[in-house]
Amino acid sequence: MVEIRHNHEKGRTSKEKSLQEQSTDSHDCQCARVLGQGNMPRQKRSSLPGINDFCRLCARNLVILGVRRRSQNLFKLTANSKPGTVLIATRLEKLLGTAPEKRSDLSETICQFCIRKLANYEQTVDKIGEWRRNIGTRTCDRTPKTTPKRTPTRKSPAPGQGKTPENAARKRELKFTPGKSPAQKQARSAQQSEQESENVDPLQNKSAETTVEVQVQFPSDKHPRLKRLDGELKSTVQQLAEGRWAAAANSLLKHKDMTAALQVKVSESIKRECNAMAAGSILGKTTPEDLQKFRMGDFGMELEARAPWLNSCLHGACGEAETSQAGLIAKCTAASVCLRVKHQNLSAIQYRNSIALLHGGAKKVAFARFNKQQICMSHRMSLQKQREFGAFKDVAVLGWKNTLEVQKESVSLLKSLHEEVVEQERVQCKAGLDTSGNSTISSADLQALDFSFKSYDVVVPPPPSLETEDDSDFDLLGVKPLDEPASPANSSAIDISAMLANIKGYREETYKVAERAIHSVAATPDSRPQDIVRQAICFIIETPLGTFQIIFDNVDFYVTPHHQSTENRPESVHWVHQYAAKDRVVTNLPSDEPLKRLKDLNLEDILPTYEVQQLLRKDYIIYVVRVLVWYLEAFRDFKKNAVWHIPHEFSAEMEQQSEQCWLGLQFKNENYNKDMADIMRKIQADYVPANVDEDGAITDLIHPILLGGDLLSEERAANIQAAFKSLDTPEERLDGMIPKNEVWHAGKNLLEIYNGKYFKPTAGADKASLCANMNVIQATNAKKGPHIAYNHYMELFMKDLHASIIYAAKKIFHLPSIDAPPESIVPDMILSGDQHTKSDWIHSRAAEIVDLVFAEDLDVVQGMSLQKPTEFKCRAEGCNRVYVRPKPRVTHELKKHNLVVSETESSPSTHMKEDHIRNYHISKLGMALLINNIHDATREGDGERLSRCFKMALLFYRCHGHTKYAHGTLLHFARSQALLPPSLAHSLVWNRFVNDKGGKGNNVPLDLNLEFKNNLLKQFLKHLGPNLNESNAARVANSIGEMAKLLQSIDTELGVRRGSGYHHKPDDTADIQRLVVQYEQANVLDFQPGREYNSFPGMDRNPISKLNMDKMLDWMRNKLKYWEALHE
């Protein structure tokens, strides 16, 4: 038995001791210590911290291991305090009603925790005051009152004789007069008077008067052993006896011997916790899927639950940031490093760090350095984990494929079920026939039930009588028809499901989809089972298919070995990189039959007709408005009226983030036909939805997919399919893929036509020409052309386009400068009008600029002019023959009038009347608007607008000798408008883009996205150096997609901001203004007959003036006939 006793001075009476204990345990003891009305325990040992090293409110030690915690002085402001900061003492006086005293035996410091509590209490007091005012009650006196028994010898003054509010206010206004008594006596008398007014005895100095004794009595002892404690253990035992655990723990930590013992015990506890965590910890889950799902917050919760001692130690090490995200990350990282020293399997965080190092291209020695510090895994283990990630490269696309197969198979399954249900109903109907001989049926009923019967003589029925029932509707067989049979009892969904389960030969997912379709039918009590199944079939057919596409392109680079020899020579590598993208725009259109036959295709559906040009003009106007309101001060008020994102039918779908799947490399060279055939066989076998047998061989193709690439890749794939056209089955003919060319390469080729037509290196002296403009703004990289320096050329292209629009606006609207105010051009009624009025006005003014391109007098080929096509009159004098097309007119003129008129012939006088410099810039502006419209339609994912643009681009390709792209563009329209089924044709038009991050205007072409992936892959492959081979390249290419997902998860959790991929360009206003000055100095839009550039003589306003439309139409017809024979 252990008994602890602590007594105060012997001279005090029991009444005084009782009063002292009540004062010690009272709720206001802490406030008394703060205000200086009580004594803080003093430390007798000189080695302990000073009085100001403790918080005055909570007595917390502010010095831990020689480092002082954050604190603040009660009576002083810090040097960096903001103006208007109030002293802590003043705030306490306002809160408690009494000012704290400044004494040498009381601390002047308050800790940061109490400062925060003070702010909370202040808010609480203010809130209570607000409640009191709102509730409308009067305040009541809550001052504690004493009884005469507790009052000491000196009593409180009688009522009316003590302090009153009036007397207190009057005394505060008086000036202080020093007394004649000594200072000590004056202070003592003031203290006595204050204590007398409160009717409470002064507190005793507890630390100087308290004694602590411990009684220990063993079972064998007759008398207890008494030991009086002094020094450090005295206060510790006293605090334990009083239940002040925090203070006792603090005292124990100050005891040197006890601290050493505690350290050993804490260390043993942490060891036991770590050993227990080794089994089943979240750190031990290191599969690729688990690493992607790993979260620091989950591990932090595990630490708190399973390793509280370790968690507390790491929390303390994190300091004030222990509850922040940074503190959580630091705690979890430190715990994982410590745990892995003994338990090597707890390596989730280390594997994540290793993947980050691999992605960053760290060398092997970097892995060794960090692995020694338990921060990452070894280089060998990191590569092994990378291979594990690569095993899951195509999980997503295989899931898309399986979903599509199941949806198609479920239709076949339900059709089989429908046949079974119809047969079952027929059997039930036969079984329900009356066999008594009293009932009869008609021949039609027998035939409907598949009964056979013998013919016999017709029995003429007797005439009807009133006594017999009406037999007027007896048939010729002399039998009476049965009454309308009751419809068979409606089979429940369970019965249909049972029949569904009896049909064998389908995968498990197919049965689930079919059953869900059956349950989705809103059946009525009168619904027959076959009707339910039929509606379920319609439900699945009307559900859009989740289709996807495969995009592939070649990856070319040069490998130089570290040690060259005859066997180990430099090698030019040509591999194929591929990825899959899920279609965002899906449809339930039919997918079995083509849209129409090619011979029924009208060429007007392919050419840029009058209606198409009207829509293009509208697109150009919208973009010109954007430029006007962005660069010209006069139109800045119209920014709200500009259309920054042209809406279309599937705008919402194109704002969604795309689902993509990296598919790694195929180590084949598509330049060789054999390798190209192997590439297509591999794609068809792995990713085309099909039915397979037990050995995995394809039995039939379910749904073809689109296979995208550049024009050369499409041409090679089409050639392989044409070569295999004579084979027996669709699988052998590789009919599971439909090759197509993508947008970016086609648009890039059109930009090369633009550069070839309007740029010549010798045109530097032709002011305001494209070459001269490059020199003015020092765009020397753009001179390499779009094929070599695409980004630099596009930057120059956009600046030149904007400068052309701005100059045209200044010229047409007579603006003195780009900074001209709105009042200089905008009428007051427009400025004060509504948004609709402003929108109409600004678009009408932009149309004046666009109409420079679509001029009425522009001589263009039929189907290209903005005006409706006119009739072709015979040019022979006196002949009034009129033709619809130009070629019959030429034939007529030659045969009847022997008249030959050269289409390119122009007289010198006509040549001199033209302003070829003006023609140059109008022609350049028109083609630039077309190219820009292609890019804008791509960003918005507008497949319909993109098709309009390529109808015009088709003529440019054909006119300027880019016959392969003309061929590819024409084939695209033949597929989208005739050859393909409606569903695939719809996907071919609309699913030509991906959106990596979601949002408006963030779409990029499928082939450009693959170029980005190729660039990233090449960066990884370059890190391999001379170790580049097919094995290492496959490891990198297969894992790059899954690693990207893991890194995205890590960055999101750690708060790391990744680059958006958008290159923030500097302000281009200065360069555009320089180009505008060039246009102004050359007066490029002023009509001056006879002008021309030396490098561009005889420039025509029509950029496709050299196109022979008759030959163009003949070429189109011949191609369509060839494809008709090939594909139909």
Tab-separated table of C-alpha atoms in Angstrom, residues 596-805:
chain	number	residue	atom	x	y	z
A	596	LYS	CA	-25.766	4.639	-100.591
A	597	ARG	CA	-24.072	3.381	-103.709
A	598	LEU	CA	-21.262	5.500	-105.087
A	599	LYS	CA	-23.018	5.895	-108.406
A	600	ASP	CA	-25.844	7.618	-106.542
A	601	LEU	CA	-23.470	10.104	-104.922
A	602	ASN	CA	-23.962	13.640	-106.169
A	603	LEU	CA	-20.772	15.622	-106.737
A	604	GLU	CA	-22.452	18.713	-105.335
A	605	ASP	CA	-22.318	17.002	-101.936
A	606	ILE	CA	-18.505	17.125	-102.160
A	607	LEU	CA	-17.824	20.473	-103.832
A	608	PRO	CA	-17.983	23.891	-102.104
A	609	THR	CA	-21.319	25.009	-103.482
A	610	TYR	CA	-22.956	28.375	-103.039
A	611	GLU	CA	-24.555	27.279	-99.754
A	612	VAL	CA	-21.229	25.968	-98.427
A	613	GLN	CA	-19.505	29.253	-99.217
A	614	GLN	CA	-22.247	31.157	-97.439
A	615	LEU	CA	-21.512	29.144	-94.283
A	616	LEU	CA	-17.760	29.680	-94.708
A	617	ARG	CA	-18.337	33.418	-95.056
A	618	LYS	CA	-20.280	33.378	-91.795
A	619	ASP	CA	-17.400	31.551	-90.055
A	620	TYR	CA	-14.899	34.116	-91.360
A	621	ILE	CA	-17.028	37.012	-90.118
A	622	ILE	CA	-17.125	35.561	-86.614
A	623	TYR	CA	-13.351	35.290	-86.493
A	624	VAL	CA	-12.812	38.799	-87.893
A	625	VAL	CA	-15.020	40.153	-85.098
A	626	ARG	CA	-12.751	38.484	-82.535
A	627	VAL	CA	-9.707	40.232	-84.006
A	628	LEU	CA	-11.418	43.619	-84.146
A	629	VAL	CA	-12.597	43.625	-80.537
A	630	TRP	CA	-9.249	42.294	-79.280
A	631	TYR	CA	-6.824	44.680	-80.983
A	632	LEU	CA	-8.776	47.844	-81.865
A	633	GLU	CA	-9.756	50.246	-79.118
A	634	ALA	CA	-12.776	51.438	-81.100
A	635	PHE	CA	-14.383	47.991	-80.779
A	636	ARG	CA	-13.344	47.034	-77.243
A	637	ASP	CA	-16.878	47.633	-75.963
A	638	PHE	CA	-18.103	44.849	-78.256
A	639	LYS	CA	-16.135	42.009	-76.600
A	640	LYS	CA	-19.317	40.582	-75.138
A	641	ASN	CA	-20.794	40.451	-78.628
A	642	ALA	CA	-17.959	38.376	-80.082
A	643	VAL	CA	-18.530	34.624	-80.425
A	644	TRP	CA	-15.414	33.070	-78.916
A	645	HIS	CA	-16.590	29.472	-79.254
A	646	ILE	CA	-18.821	28.685	-82.216
A	647	PRO	CA	-21.446	26.203	-80.933
A	648	HIS	CA	-22.416	23.075	-82.793
A	649	GLU	CA	-24.539	19.981	-82.323
A	650	PHE	CA	-22.070	18.142	-80.075
A	651	SER	CA	-20.422	21.018	-78.200
A	652	ALA	CA	-21.165	19.447	-74.811
A	653	GLU	CA	-19.524	16.145	-75.791
A	654	MET	CA	-16.456	17.915	-77.146
A	655	GLU	CA	-15.937	19.690	-73.813
A	656	GLN	CA	-15.508	16.351	-72.050
A	657	GLN	CA	-12.081	14.894	-71.393
A	658	SER	CA	-11.192	12.064	-73.771
A	659	GLU	CA	-10.484	8.512	-72.691
A	660	GLN	CA	-7.228	7.292	-74.211
A	661	CYS	CA	-5.096	4.186	-73.949
A	662	TRP	CA	-1.435	3.809	-74.934
A	663	LEU	CA	-0.837	0.592	-76.873
A	664	GLY	CA	2.935	0.578	-77.054
A	665	LEU	CA	5.179	-0.195	-80.015
A	666	GLN	CA	5.122	-2.699	-82.832
A	667	PHE	CA	8.627	-3.397	-84.051
A	668	LYS	CA	7.641	-3.301	-87.695
A	669	ASN	CA	8.449	-0.930	-90.522
A	670	GLU	CA	5.295	0.227	-92.288
A	671	ASN	CA	7.373	1.083	-95.379
A	672	TYR	CA	7.437	-2.654	-96.154
A	673	ASN	CA	4.220	-4.309	-97.283
A	674	LYS	CA	4.918	-7.465	-95.306
A	675	ASP	CA	5.397	-5.501	-92.090
A	676	MET	CA	2.354	-3.377	-92.824
A	677	ALA	CA	0.238	-6.495	-93.214
A	678	ASP	CA	1.582	-7.823	-89.899
A	679	ILE	CA	0.748	-4.501	-88.234
A	680	MET	CA	-2.840	-4.670	-89.416
A	681	ARG	CA	-3.201	-8.330	-88.472
A	682	LYS	CA	-1.960	-7.557	-84.969
A	683	ILE	CA	-4.424	-4.688	-84.527
A	684	GLN	CA	-7.326	-6.742	-85.862
A	685	ALA	CA	-6.525	-9.781	-83.737
A	686	ASP	CA	-6.140	-7.801	-80.492
A	687	TYR	CA	-8.553	-4.885	-80.689
A	688	VAL	CA	-11.257	-5.374	-83.344
A	689	PRO	CA	-14.532	-6.641	-81.774
A	690	ALA	CA	-15.091	-10.191	-82.992
A	691	ASN	CA	-16.337	-13.621	-82.044
A	692	VAL	CA	-13.591	-16.148	-81.323
A	693	ASP	CA	-13.490	-19.891	-80.910
A	694	GLU	CA	-12.012	-21.885	-78.052
A	695	ASP	CA	-8.511	-21.483	-79.488
A	696	GLY	CA	-8.862	-17.697	-79.716
A	697	ALA	CA	-9.131	-17.601	-83.505
A	698	ILE	CA	-11.550	-15.083	-84.980
A	699	THR	CA	-14.703	-16.705	-86.366
A	700	ASP	CA	-16.469	-13.540	-87.510
A	701	LEU	CA	-16.072	-9.780	-87.104
A	702	ILE	CA	-18.730	-8.013	-85.041
A	703	HIS	CA	-18.036	-4.356	-85.702
A	704	PRO	CA	-15.209	-2.667	-87.677
A	705	ILE	CA	-13.143	0.142	-86.180
A	706	LEU	CA	-11.581	3.241	-87.714
A	707	LEU	CA	-7.811	3.084	-88.189
A	708	GLY	CA	-6.346	6.584	-88.347
A	709	GLY	CA	-2.977	7.942	-89.369
A	710	ASP	CA	-1.350	10.316	-91.795
A	711	LEU	CA	-2.072	10.121	-95.512
A	712	LEU	CA	0.868	7.816	-96.198
A	713	SER	CA	-0.216	5.380	-93.479
A	714	GLU	CA	-3.780	5.383	-94.812
A	715	GLU	CA	-2.511	4.721	-98.335
A	716	ARG	CA	-0.405	1.767	-97.207
A	717	ALA	CA	-3.240	0.246	-95.208
A	718	ALA	CA	-5.662	0.632	-98.112
A	719	ASN	CA	-3.153	-1.018	-100.458
A	720	ILE	CA	-2.851	-4.017	-98.141
A	721	GLN	CA	-6.612	-4.427	-98.011
A	722	ALA	CA	-6.831	-4.114	-101.792
A	723	ALA	CA	-4.168	-6.801	-102.167
A	724	PHE	CA	-6.108	-9.157	-99.865
A	725	LYS	CA	-9.453	-8.421	-101.499
A	726	SER	CA	-9.592	-11.784	-103.230
A	727	LEU	CA	-9.333	-13.832	-100.014
A	728	ASP	CA	-12.281	-15.791	-98.692
A	729	THR	CA	-13.248	-14.423	-95.270
A	730	PRO	CA	-13.506	-10.891	-93.854
A	731	GLU	CA	-10.854	-11.799	-91.309
A	732	GLU	CA	-8.356	-12.691	-94.022
A	733	ARG	CA	-9.264	-9.582	-96.011
A	734	LEU	CA	-8.617	-7.435	-92.902
A	735	ASP	CA	-12.089	-5.947	-93.163
A	736	GLY	CA	-12.173	-5.205	-89.442
A	737	MET	CA	-10.428	-1.838	-89.992
A	738	ILE	CA	-11.324	1.187	-92.071
A	739	PRO	CA	-8.235	3.319	-92.797
A	740	LYS	CA	-8.587	7.098	-92.726
A	741	ASN	CA	-6.311	10.125	-92.830
A	742	GLU	CA	-6.371	12.595	-89.985
A	743	VAL	CA	-6.795	16.353	-89.788
A	744	TRP	CA	-3.472	17.749	-88.662
A	745	HIS	CA	-1.357	16.377	-91.498
A	746	ALA	CA	-3.958	17.515	-94.044
A	747	GLY	CA	-4.046	21.015	-92.560
A	748	LYS	CA	-0.265	21.120	-92.452
A	749	ASN	CA	-0.133	20.243	-96.149
A	750	LEU	CA	-2.556	23.073	-96.908
A	751	LEU	CA	-0.237	25.406	-94.975
A	752	GLU	CA	2.627	24.251	-97.192
A	753	ILE	CA	0.558	25.238	-100.235
A	754	TYR	CA	0.068	28.660	-98.630
A	755	ASN	CA	3.798	29.018	-98.050
A	756	GLY	CA	4.670	27.907	-101.578
A	757	LYS	CA	2.224	30.353	-103.139
A	758	TYR	CA	2.978	33.487	-101.091
A	759	PHE	CA	6.586	33.057	-99.932
A	760	LYS	CA	9.771	33.190	-101.959
A	761	PRO	CA	13.226	33.730	-100.489
A	762	THR	CA	13.905	36.369	-103.154
A	763	ALA	CA	10.875	38.490	-102.154
A	764	GLY	CA	12.584	40.317	-99.300
A	765	ALA	CA	12.563	43.547	-101.316
A	766	ASP	CA	8.831	43.284	-102.081
A	767	LYS	CA	7.422	45.444	-99.315
A	768	ALA	CA	4.655	43.853	-97.201
A	769	SER	CA	5.124	40.468	-98.858
A	770	LEU	CA	5.304	37.426	-96.615
A	771	CYS	CA	9.088	37.209	-96.871
A	772	ALA	CA	9.506	40.928	-96.165
A	773	ASN	CA	7.224	40.644	-93.131
A	774	MET	CA	9.405	37.828	-91.772
A	775	ASN	CA	12.391	40.136	-91.997
A	776	VAL	CA	10.556	43.012	-90.310
A	777	ILE	CA	9.651	41.057	-87.175
A	778	GLN	CA	12.806	38.871	-87.278
A	779	ALA	CA	10.858	35.630	-87.776
A	780	THR	CA	13.831	33.916	-89.379
A	781	ASN	CA	12.885	30.450	-88.110
A	782	ALA	CA	9.627	30.658	-90.045
A	783	LYS	CA	11.587	30.835	-93.297
A	784	LYS	CA	12.304	27.125	-92.933
A	785	GLY	CA	8.684	26.467	-93.784
A	786	PRO	CA	5.867	24.662	-91.953
A	787	HIS	CA	7.236	21.215	-92.725
A	788	ILE	CA	10.435	21.834	-90.718
A	789	ALA	CA	9.460	24.629	-88.301
A	790	TYR	CA	5.708	24.223	-87.925
A	791	ASN	CA	5.280	26.068	-84.604
A	792	HIS	CA	7.416	29.034	-85.662
A	793	TYR	CA	5.600	29.276	-88.953
A	794	MET	CA	2.169	29.146	-87.312
A	795	GLU	CA	3.187	31.973	-84.976
A	796	LEU	CA	4.141	34.140	-87.949
A	797	PHE	CA	1.019	33.056	-89.843
A	798	MET	CA	-1.315	34.224	-87.071
A	799	LYS	CA	0.480	37.562	-86.669
A	800	ASP	CA	0.299	38.235	-90.387
A	801	LEU	CA	-3.385	37.289	-90.530
A	802	HIS	CA	-4.265	39.581	-87.632
A	803	ALA	CA	-2.241	42.417	-89.129
A	804	SER	CA	-4.049	42.011	-92.466
A	805	ILE	CA	-7.446	42.190	-90.750
